[in-house]
CSV table of C-alpha atoms in Angstrom, one decimal:
chain,number,residue,atom,x,y,z
D,1,MET,CA,14.6,-10.4,50.5
D,2,PRO,CA,16.1,-9.2,47.2
D,3,ALA,CA,13.8,-7.6,44.7
D,4,ALA,CA,12.8,-9.7,41.8
D,5,SER,CA,14.7,-8.9,38.6
D,6,PRO,CA,12.6,-7.4,35.9
D,7,ARG,CA,11.4,-9.8,33.2
D,8,PRO,CA,13.3,-9.3,29.9
D,9,ARG,CA,11.3,-7.3,27.3
D,10,GLU,CA,9.9,-9.2,24.4
D,11,PRO,CA,11.7,-8.2,21.2
D,12,VAL,CA,9.6,-5.9,19.0
D,13,LEU,CA,10.2,-8.1,16.0
D,14,SER,CA,8.5,-11.1,17.7
D,15,ARG,CA,5.2,-9.0,17.8
D,16,LEU,CA,5.3,-8.2,14.0
D,17,LEU,CA,3.7,-10.3,11.4
D,18,GLN,CA,5.6,-12.1,8.7
D,19,ALA,CA,4.7,-13.8,5.4
D,20,GLY,CA,4.4,-17.2,7.0
D,21,ASP,CA,2.2,-16.3,9.9
D,22,ALA,CA,-1.5,-17.5,9.7
D,23,CYS,CA,-3.0,-14.0,10.2
D,24,ILE,CA,-5.5,-13.6,7.3
D,25,VAL,CA,-9.1,-14.9,8.0
D,26,ALA,CA,-9.8,-17.3,5.2
D,27,GLN,CA,-13.5,-16.4,5.4
D,28,HIS,CA,-12.9,-12.8,4.4
D,29,GLN,CA,-11.0,-11.9,1.2
D,30,PRO,CA,-9.7,-15.4,0.4
D,31,ALA,CA,-13.3,-16.6,0.4
D,32,LEU,CA,-14.2,-13.9,-2.2
D,33,VAL,CA,-11.3,-15.1,-4.4
D,34,LEU,CA,-12.5,-18.7,-4.1
D,35,ASP,CA,-16.0,-17.7,-5.0
D,36,TYR,CA,-14.8,-15.9,-8.1
D,37,ALA,CA,-12.7,-18.9,-9.1
D,38,ARG,CA,-15.8,-21.2,-8.7
D,39,SER,CA,-17.8,-18.9,-10.8
D,40,ARG,CA,-15.2,-19.2,-13.6
D,41,GLU,CA,-15.2,-23.0,-13.2
D,42,LEU,CA,-11.5,-23.3,-12.4
D,43,ALA,CA,-10.2,-26.7,-11.3
D,44,PRO,CA,-10.2,-26.9,-7.5
D,45,ARG,CA,-6.8,-28.7,-7.3
D,46,ALA,CA,-5.1,-25.9,-9.4
D,47,ILE,CA,-6.7,-23.1,-7.3
D,48,LEU,CA,-5.9,-24.5,-3.9
D,49,ALA,CA,-2.3,-25.7,-4.5
D,50,GLY,CA,0.0,-24.3,-1.8
D,51,THR,CA,-2.8,-22.3,-0.1
D,52,GLY,CA,-3.3,-24.2,3.1
D,53,MET,CA,-7.0,-24.8,2.1
D,54,ASP,CA,-8.4,-28.1,1.0
D,55,ASP,CA,-11.7,-27.3,-0.6
D,56,LEU,CA,-13.6,-24.6,-2.5
D,57,GLN,CA,-16.5,-24.3,0.0
D,58,ALA,CA,-16.8,-21.5,2.4
D,59,PRO,CA,-13.8,-21.7,4.8
D,60,ASP,CA,-14.3,-22.3,8.5
D,61,ALA,CA,-14.8,-19.2,10.6
D,62,GLN,CA,-11.7,-20.0,12.6
D,63,GLN,CA,-9.4,-20.8,9.7
D,64,ALA,CA,-6.6,-18.4,8.9
D,65,ILE,CA,-4.0,-18.5,6.2
D,66,SER,CA,-0.7,-16.8,5.8
D,67,PRO,CA,0.1,-13.9,3.5
D,68,ALA,CA,2.3,-16.2,1.5
D,69,GLU,CA,-0.6,-18.6,1.1
D,70,TYR,CA,-3.0,-15.8,0.1
D,71,LEU,CA,-0.5,-14.6,-2.5
D,72,GLN,CA,-0.3,-18.1,-3.8
D,73,LEU,CA,-4.1,-18.3,-4.1
D,74,LEU,CA,-4.2,-15.1,-6.1
D,75,ALA,CA,-1.3,-16.4,-8.3
D,76,ASN,CA,-3.2,-19.6,-8.9
D,77,VAL,CA,-6.4,-17.9,-9.9
D,78,ALA,CA,-4.5,-15.4,-12.2
D,79,ALA,CA,-2.6,-18.3,-13.9
D,80,GLY,CA,-5.7,-20.4,-14.3
D,81,LEU,CA,-7.8,-17.7,-15.8
D,82,LYS,CA,-5.1,-16.1,-18.0
D,83,SER,CA,-7.3,-12.9,-18.3
D,84,PRO,CA,-6.2,-9.3,-18.0
D,85,GLU,CA,-9.5,-8.5,-16.2
D,86,THR,CA,-8.9,-10.8,-13.2
D,87,SER,CA,-7.2,-8.3,-10.9
D,88,PHE,CA,-9.8,-5.7,-11.6
D,89,MET,CA,-12.8,-8.0,-11.1
D,90,LEU,CA,-11.4,-9.2,-7.8
D,91,GLY,CA,-10.9,-5.6,-6.8
D,92,GLN,CA,-14.5,-4.7,-7.5
D,93,GLN,CA,-15.7,-7.0,-4.7
D,94,MET,CA,-12.8,-6.3,-2.2
D,95,LEU,CA,-14.2,-3.3,-0.3
D,96,PRO,CA,-16.1,-2.6,1.9
D,97,GLY,CA,-16.0,-6.4,2.2
D,98,HIS,CA,-17.6,-8.7,4.7
D,99,PHE,CA,-15.8,-7.9,7.9
D,100,GLY,CA,-18.7,-7.3,10.2
D,101,ALA,CA,-18.5,-4.1,12.2
D,102,LEU,CA,-15.4,-3.0,10.3
D,103,SER,CA,-17.2,-3.1,6.9
D,104,HIS,CA,-20.2,-1.3,8.5
D,105,ALA,CA,-17.8,1.4,9.7
D,106,LEU,CA,-16.5,1.8,6.2
D,107,MET,CA,-20.0,1.9,4.7
D,108,HIS,CA,-21.0,4.7,7.0
D,109,ALA,CA,-17.8,6.7,6.7
D,110,HIS,CA,-18.5,10.4,6.7
D,111,SER,CA,-15.9,11.3,4.0
D,112,LEU,CA,-13.1,10.1,1.9
D,113,ARG,CA,-10.6,11.1,4.6
D,114,GLU,CA,-12.5,9.0,7.2
D,115,ALA,CA,-12.6,6.0,4.9
D,116,ILE,CA,-8.8,6.2,4.2
D,117,ALA,CA,-8.1,6.5,7.9
D,118,LEU,CA,-10.0,3.3,8.5
D,119,LEU,CA,-8.0,1.6,5.7
D,120,VAL,CA,-4.8,2.8,7.2
D,121,ARG,CA,-5.6,1.9,10.8
D,122,PHE,CA,-7.1,-1.6,10.0
D,123,GLN,CA,-4.8,-2.4,7.0
D,124,MET,CA,-4.3,-6.0,8.1
D,125,GLN,CA,-8.0,-6.7,8.0
D,126,LEU,CA,-9.0,-4.7,4.9
D,127,CYS,CA,-6.0,-4.9,2.6
D,128,PRO,CA,-3.4,-7.1,4.2
D,129,LEU,CA,-1.0,-7.5,1.3
D,130,LEU,CA,-0.4,-3.8,0.5
D,131,SER,CA,-0.2,-1.0,3.0
D,132,PRO,CA,-2.1,2.2,2.1
D,133,ARG,CA,-0.5,5.6,3.1
D,134,LEU,CA,-2.0,9.1,2.7
D,135,ARG,CA,0.0,12.1,2.0
D,136,ASP,CA,-2.0,15.3,2.2
D,137,ASP,CA,0.0,18.3,0.9
D,138,GLY,CA,-2.4,21.2,0.9
D,139,ALA,CA,-3.9,21.2,-2.6
D,140,LEU,CA,-3.1,17.5,-3.5
D,141,ALA,CA,-3.8,14.3,-1.7
D,142,VAL,CA,-1.7,11.2,-2.5
D,143,LEU,CA,-2.9,7.7,-1.6
D,144,TYR,CA,0.0,5.3,-2.2
D,145,TRP,CA,0.8,1.7,-1.3
D,146,THR,CA,3.9,0.0,0.0
D,147,ASP,CA,4.5,-3.8,0.1
D,148,SER,CA,3.5,-5.6,3.3
D,149,PHE,CA,4.9,-9.1,2.9
D,150,GLY,CA,7.0,-9.3,-0.2
D,151,ALA,CA,4.7,-9.5,-3.2
D,152,GLY,CA,7.5,-9.9,-5.8
D,153,GLN,CA,6.2,-10.4,-9.3
D,154,GLN,CA,2.6,-10.1,-8.1
D,155,ARG,CA,3.0,-6.5,-7.2
D,156,GLY,CA,1.4,-5.2,-10.4
D,157,PHE,CA,-1.6,-7.5,-10.0
D,158,LEU,CA,-2.1,-6.4,-6.4
D,159,VAL,CA,-1.8,-2.7,-7.3
D,160,GLU,CA,-4.5,-3.0,-10.0
D,161,MET,CA,-6.7,-5.0,-7.5
D,162,HIS,CA,-6.3,-2.4,-4.7
D,163,MET,CA,-6.8,0.7,-6.9
D,164,THR,CA,-10.0,-0.8,-8.4
D,165,ALA,CA,-11.2,-1.7,-4.9
D,166,MET,CA,-10.7,1.9,-3.7
D,167,THR,CA,-12.2,3.4,-6.8
D,168,ALA,CA,-15.3,1.2,-6.7
D,169,MET,CA,-15.9,1.7,-3.0
D,170,CYS,CA,-15.6,5.5,-3.3
D,171,ARG,CA,-17.9,5.6,-6.2
D,172,TRP,CA,-20.6,3.6,-4.3
D,173,LEU,CA,-20.2,5.5,-1.0
D,174,SER,CA,-20.0,9.0,-2.5
D,175,GLY,CA,-22.6,8.5,-5.1
D,176,GLU,CA,-20.3,9.8,-7.9
D,177,ARG,CA,-17.1,8.9,-9.7
D,178,LEU,CA,-14.3,10.7,-8.0
D,179,PRO,CA,-11.7,12.4,-10.2
D,180,TRP,CA,-8.8,10.1,-9.3
D,181,ARG,CA,-5.6,10.2,-11.3
D,182,TYR,CA,-3.5,7.0,-11.3
D,183,CYS,CA,0.2,6.5,-11.2
D,184,PHE,CA,1.9,3.2,-11.7
D,185,ASN,CA,5.5,2.3,-10.9
D,186,ARG,CA,5.8,0.0,-13.9
D,187,THR,CA,6.0,0.1,-17.7
D,188,PRO,CA,2.6,0.3,-19.4
D,189,PRO,CA,0.9,-3.0,-20.3
D,190,ARG,CA,0.4,-3.8,-24.0
D,191,TYR,CA,-3.3,-3.0,-23.7
D,192,THR,CA,-4.9,-0.6,-21.1
D,193,GLU,CA,-8.5,-1.3,-21.9
D,194,GLN,CA,-9.2,-2.9,-18.5
D,195,HIS,CA,-7.5,0.0,-16.7
D,196,GLU,CA,-9.6,2.5,-18.6
D,197,VAL,CA,-12.9,0.6,-18.0
D,198,HIS,CA,-12.3,0.2,-14.2
D,199,LEU,CA,-10.2,3.2,-13.4
D,200,GLY,CA,-10.7,5.8,-16.1
D,201,GLU,CA,-8.4,7.4,-18.6
D,202,GLN,CA,-6.2,9.4,-16.2
D,203,LEU,CA,-3.4,6.9,-16.2
D,204,ARG,CA,0.4,7.5,-15.9
D,205,PHE,CA,3.0,4.8,-16.1
D,206,HIS,CA,6.8,4.9,-15.5
D,207,CYS,CA,6.1,6.7,-12.2
D,208,HIS,CA,8.0,6.3,-9.0
D,209,LEU,CA,5.0,5.4,-6.8
D,210,ASP,CA,1.9,3.2,-7.1
D,211,ALA,CA,-0.5,6.0,-6.2
D,212,MET,CA,-3.9,7.5,-6.6
D,213,LEU,CA,-4.1,11.3,-6.6
D,214,ILE,CA,-7.0,13.6,-6.0
D,215,ASP,CA,-7.5,17.3,-5.2
D,216,ALA,CA,-7.5,17.6,-1.4
D,217,ALA,CA,-10.8,19.3,-1.4
D,218,TRP,CA,-12.4,15.9,-2.0
D,219,LEU,CA,-11.1,14.5,1.3
D,220,ASP,CA,-13.7,16.2,3.5
D,221,ARG,CA,-16.6,16.4,1.1
D,222,PRO,CA,-19.6,14.7,3.0
D,223,TRP,CA,-20.8,11.4,1.6
D,224,PRO,CA,-24.5,10.8,1.3
D,225,ARG,CA,-24.5,7.3,2.7
D,226,ALA,CA,-22.9,8.4,6.0
D,227,ASN,CA,-24.8,7.7,9.2
D,228,ALA,CA,-23.1,9.2,12.3
D,229,MET,CA,-24.9,6.9,14.8
D,230,ALA,CA,-24.3,3.7,12.9
D,231,ALA,CA,-20.7,4.7,12.3
D,232,ALA,CA,-20.1,5.4,16.0
D,233,VAL,CA,-21.6,2.0,17.0
D,234,ALA,CA,-19.5,0.2,14.4
D,235,ARG,CA,-16.3,2.0,15.4
D,236,ARG,CA,-16.9,1.0,19.1
D,237,SER,CA,-17.2,-2.6,18.0
D,238,VAL,CA,-14.2,-2.4,15.8
D,239,ASP,CA,-12.1,-0.8,18.5
D,240,ALA,CA,-13.0,-3.6,21.0
D,241,ALA,CA,-12.2,-6.3,18.5
D,242,HIS,CA,-9.0,-4.9,17.1
D,243,ALA,CA,-7.6,-3.0,20.0
D,244,GLY,CA,-3.9,-3.8,19.4
D,245,GLY,CA,-3.5,-3.4,15.7
D,246,GLN,CA,-1.1,-5.5,13.8
D,247,ARG,CA,1.7,-4.7,11.4
D,248,SER,CA,4.0,-6.6,9.2
D,249,ILE,CA,7.8,-6.3,9.6
D,250,LEU,CA,8.1,-4.4,6.3
D,251,CYS,CA,5.4,-1.9,7.3
D,252,ALA,CA,7.0,-1.4,10.7
D,253,LEU,CA,10.4,-0.9,9.2
D,254,TYR,CA,9.0,1.6,6.7
D,255,ASP,CA,7.3,3.6,9.5
D,256,TYR,CA,10.5,3.6,11.6
D,257,LEU,CA,12.7,4.7,8.6
D,258,LEU,CA,10.2,7.4,7.6
D,259,ALA,CA,10.1,8.8,11.2
D,260,HIS,CA,14.0,8.8,11.5
D,261,ILE,CA,15.0,9.5,7.9
D,262,ARG,CA,16.7,12.8,8.8
D,263,SER,CA,19.2,11.1,11.1
D,264,ALA,CA,20.3,8.6,8.4
D,265,PRO,CA,19.2,5.4,10.2
D,266,THR,CA,21.4,2.3,10.0
D,267,LEU,CA,20.8,-1.4,10.0
D,268,GLU,CA,22.3,-1.6,13.5
D,269,GLN,CA,20.0,1.1,14.8
D,270,CYS,CA,16.9,-0.5,13.3
D,271,ALA,CA,17.9,-3.9,14.7
D,272,LEU,CA,18.3,-2.4,18.1
D,273,LYS,CA,14.9,-0.8,17.9
D,274,PHE,CA,13.4,-4.2,17.0
D,275,GLY,CA,15.3,-6.0,19.7
D,276,VAL,CA,17.3,-8.3,17.5
D,277,SER,CA,20.8,-8.6,16.0
D,278,PRO,CA,21.5,-7.0,12.6
D,279,ALA,CA,22.1,-10.5,11.2
D,280,THR,CA,18.6,-11.6,12.4
D,281,LEU,CA,16.9,-8.5,10.9
D,282,LYS,CA,18.7,-9.2,7.6
D,283,ARG,CA,17.5,-12.8,7.6
D,284,HIS,CA,13.9,-11.7,8.2
D,285,LEU,CA,14.0,-9.1,5.4
D,286,ALA,CA,15.6,-11.7,3.0
D,287,ARG,CA,12.6,-14.0,3.7
D,288,HIS,CA,10.4,-11.2,2.3
D,289,GLY,CA,12.5,-10.8,-0.8
D,290,SER,CA,14.2,-7.6,0.4
D,291,HIS,CA,17.2,-6.2,2.3
D,292,PHE,CA,17.8,-3.2,4.5
D,293,GLN,CA,19.4,-1.0,1.8
D,294,ALA,CA,16.4,-1.5,-0.5
D,295,GLU,CA,14.0,-0.5,2.2
D,296,LEU,CA,16.0,2.5,3.2
D,297,ASP,CA,16.3,3.6,-0.5
D,298,GLN,CA,12.6,3.3,-1.0
D,299,VAL,CA,11.8,5.6,1.9
D,300,ARG,CA,14.5,8.1,0.9
D,301,ALA,CA,13.1,8.1,-2.7
D,302,HIS,CA,9.5,8.7,-1.4
D,303,VAL,CA,10.6,11.5,0.9
D,304,ALA,CA,12.7,13.1,-1.8
D,305,LEU,CA,9.8,13.1,-4.3
D,306,HIS,CA,7.6,14.6,-1.6
D,307,LEU,CA,10.1,17.5,-1.0
D,308,PHE,CA,10.7,18.2,-4.7
D,309,HIS,CA,7.0,18.2,-5.3
D,310,GLY,CA,6.5,21.4,-3.3
D,311,GLY,CA,9.1,23.1,-5.4
D,312,ARG,CA,10.6,24.7,-2.2
D,313,HIS,CA,13.6,22.5,-1.8
D,314,ASP,CA,16.8,22.4,-4.0
D,315,ASN,CA,19.2,19.5,-4.2
D,316,ASP,CA,21.2,20.6,-1.1
D,317,ALA,CA,18.2,21.0,1.1
D,318,VAL,CA,16.8,17.6,0.1
D,319,ALA,CA,20.2,16.0,0.6
D,320,ARG,CA,20.5,17.5,4.1
D,321,HIS,CA,17.0,16.4,5.0
D,322,LEU,CA,17.9,12.8,4.0
D,323,GLY,CA,21.1,12.8,6.0
D,324,PHE,CA,23.5,13.1,3.0
D,325,HIS,CA,26.5,15.3,3.8
D,326,ASP,CA,27.5,15.4,0.1
D,327,ALA,CA,25.1,16.7,-2.5
D,328,ASN,CA,26.9,14.8,-5.3
D,329,ASN,CA,26.5,11.6,-3.4
D,330,PHE,CA,22.8,12.4,-3.1
D,331,ARG,CA,22.5,13.1,-6.8
D,332,ARG,CA,24.1,9.7,-7.7
D,333,SER,CA,21.8,7.9,-5.2
D,334,PHE,CA,18.7,9.7,-6.5
D,335,LYS,CA,19.5,8.6,-10.0
D,336,ARG,CA,19.9,5.0,-8.8
D,337,TRP,CA,16.5,5.2,-7.1
D,338,THR,CA,14.5,6.8,-9.8
D,339,GLY,CA,16.6,6.5,-13.1
D,340,MET,CA,17.0,10.3,-13.4
D,341,THR,CA,19.0,13.1,-11.7
D,342,PRO,CA,17.2,15.5,-9.4
D,343,MET,CA,17.7,18.3,-12.0
D,344,LEU,CA,16.1,16.3,-14.8
D,345,LEU,CA,13.2,15.4,-12.5
D,346,ARG,CA,12.6,19.0,-11.6
D,347,GLN,CA,12.8,20.1,-15.2
D,348,SER,CA,10.4,17.5,-16.4
D,349,LEU,CA,8.0,18.5,-13.6
D,350,ASP,CA,8.1,22.2,-14.5
D,351,ALA,CA,7.6,21.4,-18.2
D,352,TYR,CA,4.7,19.2,-17.5
D,353,ARG,CA,3.0,21.6,-15.1
D,354,LEU,CA,3.3,24.4,-17.7
D,355,GLN,CA,1.8,22.2,-20.4
D,356,SER,CA,-1.1,20.7,-18.4
D,357,GLY,CA,-1.3,22.2,-15.0
D,358,ASP,CA,-1.4,18.6,-13.6
D,359,THR,CA,0.6,18.2,-10.4
D,360,SER,CA,0.5,14.4,-10.7
D,361,ALA,CA,3.7,14.6,-12.7
D,362,ILE,CA,5.7,14.7,-9.4
D,363,ILE,CA,5.1,11.1,-8.7
């Protein structure tokens, strides 16, 4: 009897989350946004338009909405309130949140490093619209965010919300205000009062990353609220409930490109990895407001900034690392990514370091 032929493998792309998938529990963060909207007496019809929800009461425990619908909910509330404090006020209540065992694990985290590790591992539950990433380079720790589902014009709103959430949670769990420095990949707003109230005065705009920076020594400093036994119990419950872990297509692509950036990955190679045709991958990226070259350029820019930060790499070394065979081509590409040449960037970094001793200028 002939052996049965193996079943075809399911394409990786089919297991990744997309903006239209109902994957965000409405009873979690969306419910907090609804509660805030109710407290400000916004009209229910305006708040709920395009969100997949039909009332302002607490959503059913089984109801889930898509990232696109959650983005629409946030856009509705922001438009209805027309207040520069909305993103910051929503961020204040975002973390540790009300996620059962997962929130308990966060509340009993032993240190900043452990809390960030939970945020990264359970990103889809704790901060589904932006993906947190930690870069620990010896003396400096950089927590930065990448887009998960195509935030578009709401990117700035989300960054303010997530930075405020992280700042407020750390202050509560550590018992002190951590000396974060904040970098924004945007022009400065007309007024920065809300940034200063909720984040502090260490603000930098016109940066190349949306990031929070802190001396690495703070990563492992013990937090007074930590309870090792409670944390272990919570983590076991979390591991059982979220064994597989979910990622969006944009996050998975970023991870793949970052891991293979030295070999100059192509659209065709990525499509093969995800088990689809290049045309199919292009269509999925277009639905998230992006395209392959933009995603590749983002990762290359992030890696180049990381390498230049250490001061140990010149143009040729960084170009080779990123798979460029021509340093001039790399220089032109870097200027397209960041708006300045590598030489100007390094000169500005050196000048700023001499003036202030602040390494955040690298971002």
